[in-house]
């Protein structure tokens, strides 16, 4: 039942304190033309009814607090509550962006130190904390690439951004938005960039390459240094999509392998929950030669105080004020709490968990790239497809077993792709239950494929017409 349907005239869920100011009529406060003529038609319900209604709604949702959530390319790991507490401290949550710098030195110090932490993790010089998402970081990075070539008098000539066919869809979209032409480089047999094809593509028209590493197949590119040399020799810059950095923390640094710009998704790797639409943060970190082009403002420290500054050739502001500050606080807390060793163990465990699950499942599901994976891996449901069971059916069946479905049909270069990212915060016991569930579903596909067509049958909402839901959404009562 909807809240509005539970409404009974006269029921009420709140009490207001006695008026302690002189009473004035609404007419005196608000011009008549702005006043509504009828009651707003809000549900009239009691407090327990409201509480039960929303609590029940929340129970219909799957989240990382409810069960396993192996959504590939999304890093749905458990985010410790203590970081929420820290972000909620009044000194962080009750300050105003227009307050004088002298009164918010602590907040500025946090931004300054987070910048240094991210620079250390990336192996690069300085960051901008402004971008609100991964895609926003990509756009900022690409505008820097453009500004850099313009500064060198090559903007008219260097118009092409090269992107592998395994890339996340935001990469070509961001390049297009920044005014570049996108060239797609194919993947080779082992799932990395086809180096020979790349060599053919570069030239004086090359502005740069956007590479995701580990890529969306969960594979570490074995030819990183060669790729970097090809692009740099052609005069281009190297952009690293570090949205999913869960495999590399403290183990390898993009800057050390030649990359010029990196973005991180704080809402994937650094302890901000996501999936509900934000807020997030996608800071970028750049090499020494690009620091002057960073968006404004950046935080600097001189004469014993922190202050905002504008880099010399800045691409300008790209976000209101200073980015999504609460997300920055959580990332800072996470990094400082774990320290260098802790971050490294995050990645070691993320990689170990993914390889464990991959090896347990490769007899039941086709594994297109059978080599050591990083924080995630991609199976193919093509064997099940031959039995009449699609990857969508498998994903829906998982919901019946209380598991969030993996990412499916992505990356595009794998037929019937099933992209699984267990993350480091799951125990072996949880992974074993998931492995057993996937094996059970493979068995069901062999024995009773029809059963999977109607899944899910145990969830509050059964199988949806997803096309219709997207094309004709009903968004209000
Ligand atoms: C999530 C993701 C992005 C985009 O990040 P948003 O915050 O959703 O804009 C880019 N690249 C990769 C590889 C990703 O997984």
CSV table of C-alpha atoms and ligand atoms in Angstrom, one decimal:
chain,number,residue,atom,x,y,z
A,1,UNK,CA,0.0,0.0,0.0
A,2,UNK,CA,1.2,3.5,-0.8
A,3,UNK,CA,1.5,6.1,2.0
A,4,UNK,CA,-1.2,8.2,0.3
A,5,UNK,CA,-3.6,5.2,0.4
A,6,UNK,CA,-3.0,4.8,4.2
A,7,UNK,CA,-4.0,8.4,4.8
A,8,UNK,CA,-7.0,9.2,7.1
A,9,UNK,CA,-8.2,12.8,7.6
A,10,UNK,CA,-7.1,14.1,10.9
A,11,UNK,CA,-4.2,11.7,11.6
A,12,UNK,CA,-0.9,13.4,12.3
A,13,UNK,CA,2.7,12.4,12.9
A,14,UNK,CA,4.1,15.6,14.3
A,15,UNK,CA,3.6,18.3,16.9
A,16,UNK,CA,5.0,21.8,16.7
A,17,UNK,CA,6.1,23.8,19.7
A,18,UNK,CA,4.0,26.7,20.9
A,19,UNK,CA,4.4,29.9,18.9
A,20,UNK,CA,6.9,32.1,20.6
A,21,UNK,CA,6.9,35.0,18.1
A,22,UNK,CA,4.0,37.4,17.2
A,23,UNK,CA,1.5,35.7,14.9
A,24,UNK,CA,1.3,37.3,11.4
A,25,UNK,CA,-0.9,36.2,8.5
A,26,UNK,CA,0.6,34.5,5.5
A,27,UNK,CA,-0.6,37.4,3.3
A,28,UNK,CA,1.8,39.7,5.1
A,29,UNK,CA,4.8,37.4,4.5
A,30,UNK,CA,4.3,36.1,1.0
A,31,UNK,CA,2.6,37.9,-1.9
A,32,UNK,CA,-0.8,36.5,-2.6
A,33,UNK,CA,0.2,35.4,-6.1
A,34,UNK,CA,2.7,32.9,-4.7
A,35,UNK,CA,0.3,31.4,-2.2
A,36,UNK,CA,-1.3,28.0,-3.1
A,37,UNK,CA,-5.1,28.0,-3.1
A,38,UNK,CA,-5.7,24.3,-2.1
A,39,UNK,CA,-4.1,22.1,0.5
A,40,UNK,CA,-1.1,20.2,-0.8
A,41,UNK,CA,-2.7,16.8,-0.4
A,42,UNK,CA,0.0,15.2,1.8
A,43,UNK,CA,-0.8,11.8,3.4
A,44,UNK,CA,-2.2,12.1,6.9
A,45,UNK,CA,-0.6,9.4,8.8
A,46,UNK,CA,0.8,8.7,12.3
A,47,UNK,CA,4.5,8.5,13.2
A,48,UNK,CA,4.5,4.7,13.6
A,49,UNK,CA,2.8,4.3,10.2
A,50,UNK,CA,5.5,6.5,8.5
A,51,UNK,CA,8.3,4.6,10.3
A,52,UNK,CA,6.9,1.2,9.3
A,53,UNK,CA,6.2,2.3,5.8
A,54,UNK,CA,9.8,3.4,5.0
A,55,UNK,CA,11.4,0.6,7.0
A,56,UNK,CA,9.5,-1.9,5.0
A,57,UNK,CA,10.4,-0.1,1.8
A,58,UNK,CA,14.1,-0.2,2.7
A,59,UNK,CA,13.9,-4.0,3.3
A,60,UNK,CA,12.9,-4.5,-0.3
A,61,UNK,CA,16.2,-3.1,-1.4
A,62,UNK,CA,19.4,-5.0,-1.8
A,63,UNK,CA,22.5,-3.3,-0.5
A,64,UNK,CA,25.9,-4.2,0.7
A,65,UNK,CA,24.5,-4.1,4.3
A,66,UNK,CA,22.1,-6.9,3.3
A,67,UNK,CA,24.2,-9.3,1.2
A,68,UNK,CA,26.9,-10.0,-1.2
A,69,UNK,CA,27.2,-7.4,-4.1
A,70,UNK,CA,29.7,-8.5,-6.7
A,71,UNK,CA,28.9,-5.8,-9.2
A,72,UNK,CA,32.0,-5.7,-11.5
A,73,UNK,CA,33.6,-2.3,-12.3
A,74,UNK,CA,31.7,-0.8,-9.3
A,75,UNK,CA,33.7,-1.9,-6.2
A,76,UNK,CA,30.6,-2.4,-3.9
A,77,UNK,CA,32.7,-2.9,-0.8
A,78,UNK,CA,31.7,-2.4,2.8
A,79,UNK,CA,32.3,1.2,3.8
A,80,UNK,CA,33.2,1.5,7.5
A,81,UNK,CA,30.7,3.6,9.5
A,82,UNK,CA,33.4,5.4,11.4
A,83,UNK,CA,34.1,7.5,8.2
A,84,UNK,CA,30.5,8.7,8.2
A,85,UNK,CA,30.9,9.8,11.8
A,86,UNK,CA,34.1,11.7,10.9
A,87,UNK,CA,32.4,13.4,7.9
A,88,UNK,CA,29.5,14.4,10.2
A,89,UNK,CA,31.7,16.2,12.7
A,90,UNK,CA,30.4,19.8,12.9
A,91,UNK,CA,33.8,21.3,11.9
A,92,UNK,CA,33.4,19.5,8.6
A,93,UNK,CA,29.7,19.4,8.0
A,94,UNK,CA,28.5,22.8,9.4
A,95,UNK,CA,31.0,25.1,7.6
A,96,UNK,CA,30.0,27.4,4.8
A,97,UNK,CA,31.9,27.6,1.5
A,98,UNK,CA,32.0,31.3,1.7
A,99,UNK,CA,33.6,31.4,5.2
A,100,UNK,CA,36.9,33.2,5.4
A,101,UNK,CA,39.9,30.9,4.9
A,102,UNK,CA,41.3,31.7,8.3
A,103,UNK,CA,38.2,30.1,10.0
A,104,UNK,CA,38.4,26.8,8.0
A,105,UNK,CA,42.1,26.0,8.2
A,106,UNK,CA,41.3,22.4,9.3
A,107,UNK,CA,39.1,21.7,6.3
A,108,UNK,CA,41.8,23.2,4.0
A,109,UNK,CA,44.5,21.2,5.6
A,110,UNK,CA,42.4,18.0,5.0
A,111,UNK,CA,42.1,18.9,1.3
A,112,UNK,CA,45.8,19.6,1.1
A,113,UNK,CA,46.8,16.4,2.7
A,114,UNK,CA,44.3,14.3,0.8
A,115,UNK,CA,45.8,15.8,-2.4
A,116,UNK,CA,49.2,14.7,-1.2
A,117,UNK,CA,48.0,11.2,-0.3
A,118,UNK,CA,46.4,10.7,-3.8
A,119,UNK,CA,49.5,12.1,-5.4
A,120,UNK,CA,51.6,9.5,-3.5
A,121,UNK,CA,49.2,6.6,-4.5
A,122,UNK,CA,49.2,7.7,-8.1
A,123,UNK,CA,53.0,8.4,-8.3
A,124,UNK,CA,52.2,11.9,-9.7
A,125,UNK,CA,52.6,15.5,-8.6
A,126,UNK,CA,49.3,17.2,-7.7
A,127,UNK,CA,45.6,16.7,-7.8
A,128,UNK,CA,42.3,18.5,-8.2
A,129,UNK,CA,39.6,17.3,-5.8
A,130,UNK,CA,36.9,19.2,-7.6
A,131,UNK,CA,35.4,16.6,-10.1
A,132,UNK,CA,32.1,15.1,-8.7
A,133,UNK,CA,32.4,11.7,-10.5
A,134,UNK,CA,34.6,9.6,-12.6
A,135,UNK,CA,33.2,10.9,-15.8
A,136,UNK,CA,33.7,14.4,-14.6
A,137,UNK,CA,37.3,13.7,-13.8
A,138,UNK,CA,37.8,12.3,-17.3
A,139,UNK,CA,36.3,15.5,-18.8
A,140,UNK,CA,38.6,17.6,-16.6
A,141,UNK,CA,41.6,15.5,-17.6
A,142,UNK,CA,40.8,15.7,-21.3
A,143,UNK,CA,40.4,19.5,-21.0
A,144,UNK,CA,43.9,19.6,-19.5
A,145,UNK,CA,45.2,17.5,-22.4
A,146,UNK,CA,43.6,20.0,-24.7
A,147,UNK,CA,45.0,23.0,-22.8
A,148,UNK,CA,48.5,21.4,-22.8
A,149,UNK,CA,48.5,21.0,-26.6
A,150,UNK,CA,47.2,24.5,-27.1
A,151,UNK,CA,49.9,25.9,-24.9
A,152,UNK,CA,52.4,24.1,-27.2
A,153,UNK,CA,50.7,25.5,-30.3
A,154,UNK,CA,49.5,22.0,-31.3
A,155,UNK,CA,45.8,22.2,-30.5
A,156,UNK,CA,44.6,22.3,-34.1
A,157,UNK,CA,46.7,19.3,-35.1
A,158,UNK,CA,46.3,17.0,-32.1
A,159,UNK,CA,42.6,16.1,-32.1
A,160,UNK,CA,42.5,12.4,-31.7
A,161,UNK,CA,42.1,10.4,-28.4
A,162,UNK,CA,42.8,6.7,-28.7
A,163,UNK,CA,40.6,4.4,-26.5
A,164,UNK,CA,40.6,0.6,-26.3
A,165,UNK,CA,37.5,-1.4,-27.3
A,166,UNK,CA,37.2,-2.7,-23.7
A,167,UNK,CA,36.9,0.8,-22.2
A,168,UNK,CA,34.1,2.0,-20.0
A,169,UNK,CA,31.5,4.0,-22.0
A,170,UNK,CA,32.3,7.2,-20.2
A,171,UNK,CA,35.8,7.3,-21.8
A,172,UNK,CA,34.6,7.9,-25.4
A,173,UNK,CA,31.7,10.1,-24.2
A,174,UNK,CA,34.1,12.3,-22.2
A,175,UNK,CA,36.6,12.6,-25.1
A,176,UNK,CA,33.7,13.6,-27.4
A,177,UNK,CA,32.5,16.1,-25.0
A,178,UNK,CA,35.9,17.7,-24.7
A,179,UNK,CA,35.9,18.1,-28.5
A,180,UNK,CA,38.2,15.3,-29.5
A,181,UNK,CA,37.7,12.6,-32.2
A,182,UNK,CA,37.7,9.1,-30.7
A,183,UNK,CA,39.8,6.3,-32.3
A,184,UNK,CA,39.2,2.8,-31.1
A,185,UNK,CA,42.2,0.4,-30.6
A,186,UNK,CA,41.3,-3.3,-30.5
A,187,UNK,CA,42.3,-5.7,-27.8
A,188,UNK,CA,44.7,-8.6,-28.4
A,189,UNK,CA,44.3,-12.3,-27.7
A,190,UNK,CA,45.4,-11.9,-24.1
A,191,UNK,CA,42.9,-9.1,-23.4
A,192,UNK,CA,45.4,-6.2,-23.5
A,193,UNK,CA,45.9,-3.4,-26.0
A,194,UNK,CA,46.9,-4.6,-29.4
A,195,UNK,CA,50.3,-3.0,-29.5
A,196,UNK,CA,50.9,-3.5,-33.2
A,197,UNK,CA,47.5,-1.8,-34.0
A,198,UNK,CA,48.3,1.0,-31.6
A,199,UNK,CA,51.6,1.7,-33.3
A,200,UNK,CA,49.8,2.0,-36.7
A,201,UNK,CA,47.3,4.5,-35.3
A,202,UNK,CA,49.5,7.1,-33.6
A,203,UNK,CA,51.0,10.2,-35.3
A,204,UNK,CA,51.1,14.0,-35.2
A,205,UNK,CA,47.3,13.9,-34.9
A,206,UNK,CA,47.4,12.0,-31.6
A,207,UNK,CA,46.4,14.0,-28.5
A,208,UNK,CA,46.5,11.1,-26.1
A,209,UNK,CA,45.4,7.7,-25.0
A,210,UNK,CA,42.9,6.8,-22.3
A,211,UNK,CA,43.7,3.5,-20.7
A,212,UNK,CA,41.9,1.6,-17.9
A,213,UNK,CA,44.3,-0.5,-15.9
A,214,UNK,CA,43.5,-3.2,-14.8
A,215,UNK,CA,41.1,-3.0,-17.8
A,216,UNK,CA,37.4,-3.9,-17.7
A,217,UNK,CA,38.4,-7.6,-18.2
A,218,UNK,CA,40.1,-7.4,-14.8
A,219,UNK,CA,43.5,-7.8,-16.5
A,220,UNK,CA,46.7,-5.9,-16.0
A,221,UNK,CA,48.1,-4.8,-19.3
A,222,UNK,CA,51.4,-6.5,-19.8
A,223,UNK,CA,52.7,-4.0,-22.2
A,224,UNK,CA,52.2,-0.8,-20.2
A,225,UNK,CA,55.6,0.6,-20.7
A,226,UNK,CA,55.7,-0.1,-24.4
A,227,UNK,CA,52.3,1.5,-24.8
A,228,UNK,CA,53.4,4.6,-22.9
A,229,UNK,CA,56.5,4.9,-25.0
A,230,UNK,CA,54.5,4.7,-28.3
A,231,UNK,CA,52.1,7.5,-27.2
A,232,UNK,CA,54.8,9.7,-25.7
A,233,UNK,CA,57.1,9.3,-28.8
A,234,UNK,CA,54.2,10.4,-30.9
A,235,UNK,CA,53.8,13.6,-28.7
A,236,UNK,CA,50.6,12.5,-27.0
A,237,UNK,CA,49.7,12.3,-23.3
A,238,UNK,CA,48.6,9.3,-21.3
A,239,UNK,CA,45.4,9.3,-19.3
A,240,UNK,CA,44.8,6.5,-16.8
A,241,UNK,CA,41.2,5.6,-15.9
A,242,UNK,CA,41.7,4.6,-12.2
A,243,UNK,CA,38.0,4.4,-11.4
A,244,UNK,CA,38.7,1.0,-10.0
A,245,UNK,CA,42.0,1.3,-8.2
A,246,UNK,CA,41.2,-1.6,-5.8
A,247,UNK,CA,43.9,-3.8,-7.3
A,248,UNK,CA,46.8,-1.4,-7.4
A,249,UNK,CA,47.0,0.5,-4.1
A,250,UNK,CA,50.5,0.5,-2.8
A,251,UNK,CA,51.5,-2.1,-5.4
A,252,UNK,CA,52.0,-0.2,-8.6
A,253,UNK,CA,51.6,3.5,-9.4
A,254,UNK,CA,50.3,4.9,-12.8
A,255,UNK,CA,52.9,7.7,-12.7
A,256,UNK,CA,55.8,5.2,-12.4
A,257,UNK,CA,54.7,3.5,-15.7
A,258,UNK,CA,54.5,6.8,-17.6
A,259,UNK,CA,51.0,8.1,-17.1
A,260,UNK,CA,50.4,11.9,-17.1
A,261,UNK,CA,46.9,12.0,-15.6
A,262,UNK,CA,44.8,9.7,-13.4
A,263,UNK,CA,41.3,9.9,-12.0
A,264,UNK,CA,40.2,7.9,-9.0
A,265,UNK,CA,36.7,7.3,-8.0
A,266,UNK,CA,36.5,8.0,-4.2
A,267,UNK,CA,33.0,6.5,-4.3
A,268,UNK,CA,34.4,3.2,-5.5
A,269,UNK,CA,37.8,2.7,-4.0
A,270,UNK,CA,37.9,5.1,-1.1
A,271,UNK,CA,35.0,4.5,1.2
A,272,UNK,CA,32.0,6.4,-0.1
A,273,UNK,CA,28.9,4.2,-0.6
A,274,UNK,CA,27.4,4.6,-4.1
A,275,UNK,CA,24.7,3.2,-6.2
A,276,UNK,CA,22.1,5.7,-5.0
A,277,UNK,CA,23.2,8.4,-7.4
A,278,UNK,CA,25.8,10.2,-5.3
A,279,UNK,CA,27.3,12.3,-4.1
A,280,UNK,CA,30.7,11.0,-5.3
A,281,UNK,CA,34.0,12.4,-6.2
A,282,UNK,CA,36.4,11.7,-9.1
A,283,UNK,CA,39.7,13.6,-8.3
A,284,UNK,CA,42.4,13.8,-10.9
A,285,UNK,CA,46.1,13.7,-10.3
A,286,UNK,CA,48.6,15.0,-12.8
A,287,UNK,CA,52.3,14.9,-13.5
A,288,UNK,CA,54.6,17.9,-12.9
A,289,UNK,CA,54.3,19.3,-16.4
A,290,UNK,CA,50.5,19.5,-16.1
A,291,UNK,CA,50.2,21.1,-12.6
A,292,UNK,CA,49.8,24.6,-14.0
A,293,UNK,CA,46.7,23.5,-16.0
A,294,UNK,CA,44.7,22.1,-13.1
A,295,UNK,CA,41.2,23.4,-12.5
A,296,UNK,CA,40.8,26.2,-10.0
A,297,UNK,CA,40.9,26.5,-7.1
A,298,UNK,CA,43.6,24.2,-5.6
A,299,UNK,CA,44.8,24.3,-2.0
A,300,UNK,CA,48.3,25.5,-1.2
A,301,UNK,CA,50.3,26.0,1.9
A,302,UNK,CA,52.6,29.0,2.5
A,303,UNK,CA,53.6,31.3,5.4
A,304,UNK,CA,52.1,28.9,7.9
A,305,UNK,CA,48.5,28.8,6.5
A,306,UNK,CA,46.5,27.0,3.9
A,307,UNK,CA,44.8,29.0,1.2
A,308,UNK,CA,43.1,28.6,-2.2
A,309,UNK,CA,45.1,29.4,-5.3
A,310,UNK,CA,44.6,29.4,-9.1
A,311,UNK,CA,47.2,27.5,-11.2
A,312,UNK,CA,49.0,29.7,-13.8
A,313,UNK,CA,47.3,28.2,-16.9
A,314,UNK,CA,44.3,26.8,-15.2
A,315,UNK,CA,41.4,25.3,-17.3
A,316,UNK,CA,39.2,27.2,-14.8
A,317,UNK,CA,36.5,26.2,-12.3
A,318,UNK,CA,34.7,23.0,-13.2
A,319,UNK,CA,32.5,22.6,-10.1
A,320,UNK,CA,30.8,24.9,-7.6
A,321,UNK,CA,33.0,25.8,-4.7
A,322,UNK,CA,35.4,23.0,-3.7
A,323,UNK,CA,33.9,19.7,-4.8
A,324,UNK,CA,31.9,17.2,-2.7
A,325,UNK,CA,33.6,17.9,0.5
A,326,UNK,CA,32.0,15.2,2.6
A,327,UNK,CA,33.2,12.5,0.2
A,328,UNK,CA,36.7,14.0,0.5
A,329,UNK,CA,36.6,13.7,4.3
A,330,UNK,CA,35.6,10.0,4.1
A,331,UNK,CA,38.4,9.2,1.6
A,332,UNK,CA,41.0,11.0,3.8
A,333,UNK,CA,39.8,9.1,6.9
A,334,UNK,CA,40.0,5.8,5.0
A,335,UNK,CA,43.5,6.5,3.7
A,336,UNK,CA,44.8,7.7,7.1
A,337,UNK,CA,43.2,4.9,9.1
A,338,UNK,CA,44.6,2.2,6.9
A,339,UNK,CA,48.0,3.7,6.2
A,340,UNK,CA,50.3,2.5,3.4
A,341,UNK,CA,50.4,-1.1,4.7
A,342,UNK,CA,46.6,-1.2,5.1
A,343,UNK,CA,46.0,0.1,1.6
A,344,UNK,CA,48.4,-2.5,0.2
A,345,UNK,CA,46.5,-5.3,2.0
A,346,UNK,CA,43.2,-4.0,0.6
A,347,UNK,CA,44.6,-4.6,-2.9
A,348,UNK,CA,46.2,-7.9,-2.1
A,349,UNK,CA,43.0,-9.3,-0.6
A,350,UNK,CA,40.8,-7.8,-3.4
A,351,UNK,CA,43.0,-9.6,-6.0
A,352,UNK,CA,43.2,-12.8,-3.9
A,353,UNK,CA,39.4,-13.0,-3.5
A,354,UNK,CA,38.8,-12.4,-7.3
A,355,UNK,CA,41.3,-15.1,-8.3
A,356,UNK,CA,39.8,-17.6,-5.8
A,357,UNK,CA,36.2,-17.1,-7.1
A,358,UNK,CA,37.4,-17.2,-10.7
A,359,UNK,CA,39.3,-20.5,-10.3
A,360,UNK,CA,36.4,-22.1,-8.5
A,361,UNK,CA,33.9,-21.1,-11.3
A,362,UNK,CA,35.9,-21.7,-14.5
A,363,UNK,CA,34.7,-25.3,-14.9
A,364,UNK,CA,31.1,-24.3,-14.7
A,365,UNK,CA,31.2,-21.1,-16.8
A,366,UNK,CA,33.4,-20.3,-19.8
A,367,UNK,CA,36.4,-18.1,-18.9
A,368,UNK,CA,37.5,-16.3,-22.1
A,369,UNK,CA,40.8,-14.9,-20.7
A,370,UNK,CA,42.3,-17.7,-18.6
A,371,UNK,CA,45.1,-15.8,-16.8
A,372,UNK,CA,45.6,-14.3,-13.3
A,373,UNK,CA,43.1,-11.6,-12.8
A,374,UNK,CA,43.2,-8.4,-10.7
A,375,UNK,CA,40.3,-7.2,-8.6
A,376,UNK,CA,37.7,-8.6,-10.9
A,377,UNK,CA,37.2,-11.1,-13.8
A,378,UNK,CA,34.8,-11.7,-16.6
A,379,UNK,CA,33.1,-15.0,-17.3
A,380,UNK,CA,30.9,-15.7,-20.3
A,381,UNK,CA,27.5,-17.3,-20.1
A,382,UNK,CA,27.8,-18.7,-23.7
A,383,UNK,CA,27.7,-22.4,-22.6
A,384,UNK,CA,24.4,-21.7,-20.7
A,385,UNK,CA,23.2,-19.7,-23.7
A,386,UNK,CA,23.4,-22.9,-25.8
A,387,UNK,CA,21.0,-24.5,-23.4
A,388,UNK,CA,18.6,-21.6,-23.8
A,389,UNK,CA,19.5,-19.8,-20.6
A,390,UNK,CA,20.7,-16.2,-21.1
A,391,UNK,CA,23.1,-14.3,-18.9
A,392,UNK,CA,20.1,-12.1,-17.9
A,393,UNK,CA,18.3,-15.3,-16.7
A,394,UNK,CA,21.4,-16.2,-14.6
A,395,UNK,CA,21.6,-12.7,-13.1
A,396,UNK,CA,17.9,-12.7,-12.2
A,397,UNK,CA,18.2,-16.2,-10.6
A,398,UNK,CA,21.0,-14.9,-8.4
A,399,UNK,CA,18.5,-12.4,-6.8
A,400,UNK,CA,16.4,-15.4,-5.7
A,401,UNK,CA,19.4,-16.6,-3.7
A,402,UNK,CA,19.9,-13.2,-2.0
A,403,UNK,CA,22.9,-12.1,-4.1
A,404,UNK,CA,23.1,-8.9,-6.1
A,405,UNK,CA,23.7,-9.7,-9.8
A,406,UNK,CA,27.2,-9.1,-11.2
A,407,UNK,CA,27.5,-6.6,-14.0
A,408,UNK,CA,26.3,-8.2,-17.2
A,409,UNK,CA,26.7,-7.7,-21.0
A,410,UNK,CA,29.8,-5.6,-20.3
A,411,UNK,CA,32.6,-5.3,-21.4
A,412,UNK,CA,31.1,-5.5,-24.9
A,413,UNK,CA,33.9,-7.6,-26.3
A,414,UNK,CA,32.9,-10.6,-24.3
A,415,UNK,CA,29.8,-12.5,-25.5
A,416,UNK,CA,27.2,-12.9,-22.7
A,417,UNK,CA,29.6,-11.3,-20.3
A,418,UNK,CA,29.3,-11.8,-16.5
A,419,UNK,CA,31.7,-9.4,-14.7
A,420,UNK,CA,32.4,-10.3,-11.1
A,421,UNK,CA,34.1,-8.2,-8.4
A,422,UNK,CA,34.0,-9.7,-5.0
A,423,UNK,CA,36.1,-7.0,-3.2
A,424,UNK,CA,38.4,-7.3,-0.2
A,425,UNK,CA,35.8,-6.9,2.5
A,426,UNK,CA,34.2,-10.3,2.0
A,427,UNK,CA,35.1,-13.4,4.0
A,428,UNK,CA,36.0,-16.8,2.4
A,429,UNK,CA,32.7,-18.1,3.9
A,430,UNK,CA,30.7,-15.5,1.9
A,431,UNK,CA,32.7,-16.2,-1.3
A,432,UNK,CA,32.1,-20.0,-0.9
A,433,UNK,CA,28.3,-19.4,-0.6
A,434,UNK,CA,28.4,-17.4,-3.8
A,435,UNK,CA,30.5,-20.0,-5.6
A,436,UNK,CA,28.1,-22.7,-4.6
A,437,UNK,CA,25.1,-20.6,-5.7
A,438,UNK,CA,26.7,-20.0,-9.1
A,439,UNK,CA,27.4,-23.8,-9.4
A,440,UNK,CA,23.7,-24.5,-8.4
A,441,UNK,CA,22.5,-22.1,-11.2
A,442,UNK,CA,24.8,-23.8,-13.7
A,443,UNK,CA,23.2,-27.1,-12.7
A,444,UNK,CA,19.7,-25.7,-13.0
A,445,UNK,CA,20.5,-24.5,-16.5
A,446,UNK,CA,21.4,-28.0,-17.4
A,447,UNK,CA,18.5,-29.7,-15.7
A,448,UNK,CA,15.6,-27.2,-15.9
A,449,UNK,CA,16.4,-24.2,-18.1
A,450,UNK,CA,12.7,-23.2,-18.1
A,451,UNK,CA,12.8,-22.5,-14.4
A,452,UNK,CA,15.4,-19.8,-14.9
A,453,UNK,CA,13.3,-17.9,-17.4
A,454,UNK,CA,10.8,-16.9,-14.8
A,455,UNK,CA,13.4,-15.9,-12.1
A,456,UNK,CA,13.3,-14.0,-9.8
A,457,UNK,CA,10.3,-15.6,-8.0
A,458,UNK,CA,11.2,-14.8,-4.4
A,459,UNK,CA,11.9,-11.0,-4.6
A,460,UNK,CA,9.3,-8.3,-3.8
A,461,UNK,CA,9.3,-7.3,-7.4
A,462,UNK,CA,9.4,-10.1,-10.1
A,463,UNK,CA,11.0,-9.9,-13.5
A,464,UNK,CA,10.5,-6.4,-15.0
A,465,UNK,CA,10.1,-5.3,-18.5
A,466,UNK,CA,13.3,-3.2,-18.4
A,467,UNK,CA,12.9,-1.6,-21.8
A,468,UNK,CA,9.4,-0.4,-20.9
A,469,UNK,CA,10.6,0.8,-17.5
A,470,UNK,CA,13.3,2.9,-19.2
A,471,UNK,CA,11.1,4.2,-22.0
A,472,UNK,CA,7.9,4.8,-20.1
A,473,UNK,CA,8.9,5.4,-16.5
A,474,UNK,CA,6.0,6.2,-14.1
A,475,UNK,CA,7.8,8.5,-11.7
A,476,UNK,CA,4.9,9.9,-9.7
A,477,UNK,CA,1.8,8.7,-8.0
B,1,LIG,C1,32.6,3.7,-12.8
B,1,LIG,C2,33.6,3.9,-13.9
B,1,LIG,C3,33.7,5.2,-14.5
B,1,LIG,C4,32.8,6.3,-14.3
B,1,LIG,O1,32.7,6.8,-13.0
B,1,LIG,P1,31.4,7.6,-12.6
B,1,LIG,O2,31.6,8.1,-11.2
B,1,LIG,O3,30.2,6.6,-12.7
B,1,LIG,O4,31.2,8.7,-13.6
B,1,LIG,C5,34.7,5.3,-15.5
B,1,LIG,N1,35.5,4.2,-15.8
B,1,LIG,C6,35.4,3.0,-15.2
B,1,LIG,C7,36.4,1.9,-15.6
B,1,LIG,C8,34.4,2.8,-14.2
B,1,LIG,O5,34.3,1.6,-13.6
